[in-house]
Short mmCIF file of C-alpha atoms in Angstrom, two decimals:
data_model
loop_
_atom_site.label_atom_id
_atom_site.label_comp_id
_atom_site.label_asym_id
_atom_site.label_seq_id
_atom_site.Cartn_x
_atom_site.Cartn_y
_atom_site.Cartn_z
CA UNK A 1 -14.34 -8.69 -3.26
CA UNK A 2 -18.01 -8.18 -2.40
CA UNK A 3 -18.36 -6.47 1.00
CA UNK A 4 -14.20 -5.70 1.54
CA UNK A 5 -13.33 -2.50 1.44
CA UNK A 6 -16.62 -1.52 2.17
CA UNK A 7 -18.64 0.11 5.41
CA UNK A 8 -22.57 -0.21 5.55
CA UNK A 9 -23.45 3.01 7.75
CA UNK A 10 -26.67 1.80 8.86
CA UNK A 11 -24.79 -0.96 10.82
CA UNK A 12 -22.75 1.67 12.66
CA UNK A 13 -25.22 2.85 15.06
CA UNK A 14 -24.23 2.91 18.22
CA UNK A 15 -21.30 0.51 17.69
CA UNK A 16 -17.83 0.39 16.15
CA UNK A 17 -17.23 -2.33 13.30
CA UNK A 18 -14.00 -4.02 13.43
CA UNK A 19 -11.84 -3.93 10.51
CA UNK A 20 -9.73 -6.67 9.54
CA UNK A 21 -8.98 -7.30 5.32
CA UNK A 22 -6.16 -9.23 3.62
CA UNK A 23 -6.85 -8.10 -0.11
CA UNK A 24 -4.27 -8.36 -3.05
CA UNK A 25 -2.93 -5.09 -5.46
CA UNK A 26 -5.13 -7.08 -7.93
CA UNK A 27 -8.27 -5.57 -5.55
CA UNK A 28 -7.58 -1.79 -5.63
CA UNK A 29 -7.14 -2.05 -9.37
CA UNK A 30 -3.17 -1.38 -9.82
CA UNK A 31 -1.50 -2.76 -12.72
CA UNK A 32 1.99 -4.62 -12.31
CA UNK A 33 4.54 -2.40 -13.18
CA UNK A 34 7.99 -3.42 -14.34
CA UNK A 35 9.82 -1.78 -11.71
CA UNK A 36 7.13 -1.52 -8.67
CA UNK A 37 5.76 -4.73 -7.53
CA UNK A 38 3.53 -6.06 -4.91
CA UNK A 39 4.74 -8.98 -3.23
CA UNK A 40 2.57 -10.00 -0.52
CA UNK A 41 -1.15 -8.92 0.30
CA UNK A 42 -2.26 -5.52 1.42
CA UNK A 43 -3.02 -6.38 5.26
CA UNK A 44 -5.61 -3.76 6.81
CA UNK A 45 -6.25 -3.52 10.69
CA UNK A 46 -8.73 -1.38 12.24
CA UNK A 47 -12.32 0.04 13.00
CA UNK A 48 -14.95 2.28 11.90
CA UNK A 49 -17.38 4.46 13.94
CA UNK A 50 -19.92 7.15 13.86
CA UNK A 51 -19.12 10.56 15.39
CA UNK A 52 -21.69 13.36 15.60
CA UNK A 53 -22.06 13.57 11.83
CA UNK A 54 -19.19 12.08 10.75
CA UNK A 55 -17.84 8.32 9.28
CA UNK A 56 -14.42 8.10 11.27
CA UNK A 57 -12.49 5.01 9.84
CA UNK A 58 -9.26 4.36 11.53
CA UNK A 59 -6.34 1.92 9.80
CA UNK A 60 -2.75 0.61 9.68
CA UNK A 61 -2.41 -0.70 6.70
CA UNK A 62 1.07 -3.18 5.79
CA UNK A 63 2.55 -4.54 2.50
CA UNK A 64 5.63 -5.34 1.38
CA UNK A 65 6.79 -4.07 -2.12
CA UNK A 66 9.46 -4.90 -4.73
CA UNK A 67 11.82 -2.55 -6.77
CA UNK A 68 15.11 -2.31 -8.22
CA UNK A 69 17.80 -1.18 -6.10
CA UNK A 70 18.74 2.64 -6.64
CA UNK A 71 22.73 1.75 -7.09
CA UNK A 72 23.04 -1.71 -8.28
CA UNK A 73 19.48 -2.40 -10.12
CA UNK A 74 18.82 -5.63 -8.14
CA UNK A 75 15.42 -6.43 -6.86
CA UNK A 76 14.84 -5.58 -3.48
CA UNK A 77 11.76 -6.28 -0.92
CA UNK A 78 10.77 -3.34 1.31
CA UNK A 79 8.04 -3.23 3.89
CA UNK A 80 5.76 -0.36 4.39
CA UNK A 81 3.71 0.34 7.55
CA UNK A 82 1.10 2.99 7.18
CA UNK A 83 -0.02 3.68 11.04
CA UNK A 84 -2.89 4.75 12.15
CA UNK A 85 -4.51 6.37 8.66
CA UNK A 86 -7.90 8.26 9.20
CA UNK A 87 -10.81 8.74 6.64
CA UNK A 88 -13.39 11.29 7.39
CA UNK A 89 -16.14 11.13 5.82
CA UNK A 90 -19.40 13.54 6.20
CA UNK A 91 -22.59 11.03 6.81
CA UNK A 92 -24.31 13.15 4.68
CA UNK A 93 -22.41 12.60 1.70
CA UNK A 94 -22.61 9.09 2.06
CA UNK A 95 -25.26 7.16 0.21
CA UNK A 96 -25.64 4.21 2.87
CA UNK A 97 -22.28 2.21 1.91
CA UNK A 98 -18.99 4.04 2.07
CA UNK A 99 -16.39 2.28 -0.15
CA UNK A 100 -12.90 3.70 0.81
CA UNK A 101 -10.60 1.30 -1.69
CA UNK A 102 -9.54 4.75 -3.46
CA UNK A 103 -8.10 5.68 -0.08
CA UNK A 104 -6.50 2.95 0.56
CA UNK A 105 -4.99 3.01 -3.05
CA UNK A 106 -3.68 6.29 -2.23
CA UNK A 107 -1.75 6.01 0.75
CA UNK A 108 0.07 3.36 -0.16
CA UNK A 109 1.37 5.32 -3.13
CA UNK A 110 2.16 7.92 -0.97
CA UNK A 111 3.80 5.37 1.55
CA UNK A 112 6.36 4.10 -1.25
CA UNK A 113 9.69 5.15 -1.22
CA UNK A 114 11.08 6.78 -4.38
CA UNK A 115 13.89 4.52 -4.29
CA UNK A 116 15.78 1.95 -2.19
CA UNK A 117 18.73 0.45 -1.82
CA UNK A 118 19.81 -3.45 -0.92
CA UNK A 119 19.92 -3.35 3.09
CA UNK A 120 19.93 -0.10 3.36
CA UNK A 121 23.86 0.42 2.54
CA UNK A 122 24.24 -1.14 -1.00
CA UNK A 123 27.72 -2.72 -1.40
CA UNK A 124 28.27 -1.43 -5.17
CA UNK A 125 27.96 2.17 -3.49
CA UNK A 126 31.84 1.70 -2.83
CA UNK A 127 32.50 1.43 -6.72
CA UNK A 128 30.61 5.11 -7.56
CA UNK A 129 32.40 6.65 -4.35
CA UNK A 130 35.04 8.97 -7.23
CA UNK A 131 31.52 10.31 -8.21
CA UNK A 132 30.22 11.93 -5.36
CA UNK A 133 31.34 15.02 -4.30
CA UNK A 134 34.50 14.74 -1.67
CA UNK A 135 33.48 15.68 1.89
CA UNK A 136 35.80 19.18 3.29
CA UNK A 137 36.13 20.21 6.61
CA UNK A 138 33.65 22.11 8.24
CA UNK A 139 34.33 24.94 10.04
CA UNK A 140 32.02 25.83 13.06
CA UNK A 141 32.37 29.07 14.41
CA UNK A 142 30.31 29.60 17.34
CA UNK A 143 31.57 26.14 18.79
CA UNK A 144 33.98 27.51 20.98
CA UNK A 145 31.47 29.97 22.87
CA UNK A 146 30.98 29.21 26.35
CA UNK A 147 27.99 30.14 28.23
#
């Protein structure tokens, strides 16, 4: 991973630089947990640019995760789309090469779910239904109010 993850400011004069990394958890130095698990590459999309006095980089970033299913404990794959992430940086605090793999570490942690279930609607949910708390009419009443 020499130059990924990395922007070389000098190059940025007058020009945007295309962004476009496939890296693997391995890369932005996460450890394989038990129950969180990267399952495909980190794909990142997008462009860097100079702005007055300021390092603009601009991302989507995609991956697809793995973790047990909140109801049933099964494994289950889930895709996460981070869209259109921006890192500011102040060219002044910036040696001469940015290296923004902490950011990118970040918010995809931020991005994962605390839990998920299989499809969305986990079919064991019908077997805890006695424990959740019984649904009783609502009462609305301002509905009848005409205008």
């Amino acid at each position: 991973m020499e130059n990924k993850l990395k922007i070389f400011v000098d190059r940025l004069k007058n020009r945007d630089e295309k962004i476009k990394e496939e890296i693997s958890f391995q890369d932005l130095d996460i450890k394989m947990e038990e129950e969180l698990q990267f399952v495909k590459p980190i794909l990142i999309d997008g462009k860097a640019y100079i702005s007055n006095e300021d390092l603009i980089i601009n991302l989507n970033i995609e991956f697809s995760i793995s973790m047990p299913c909140s109801i049933c404990n099964k494994f289950v794959e889930k895709e996460v789309l981070i869209k259109n992430l921006y890192i500011i940086e102040m060219l002044k605090d910036i040696p001469a090469i940015y290296e923004y793999k902490r950011e990118i570490k970040n918010a995809c942690f931020l991005e994962i779910p605390s839990f998920v279930e299989c499809l969305g609607n986990c079919q064991a949910r019908q077997n805890m239904k006695n424990y959740f708390k019984k649904e009783t009419d609502k009462n609305f009443p301002f509905s009848n109010i005409e205008e």
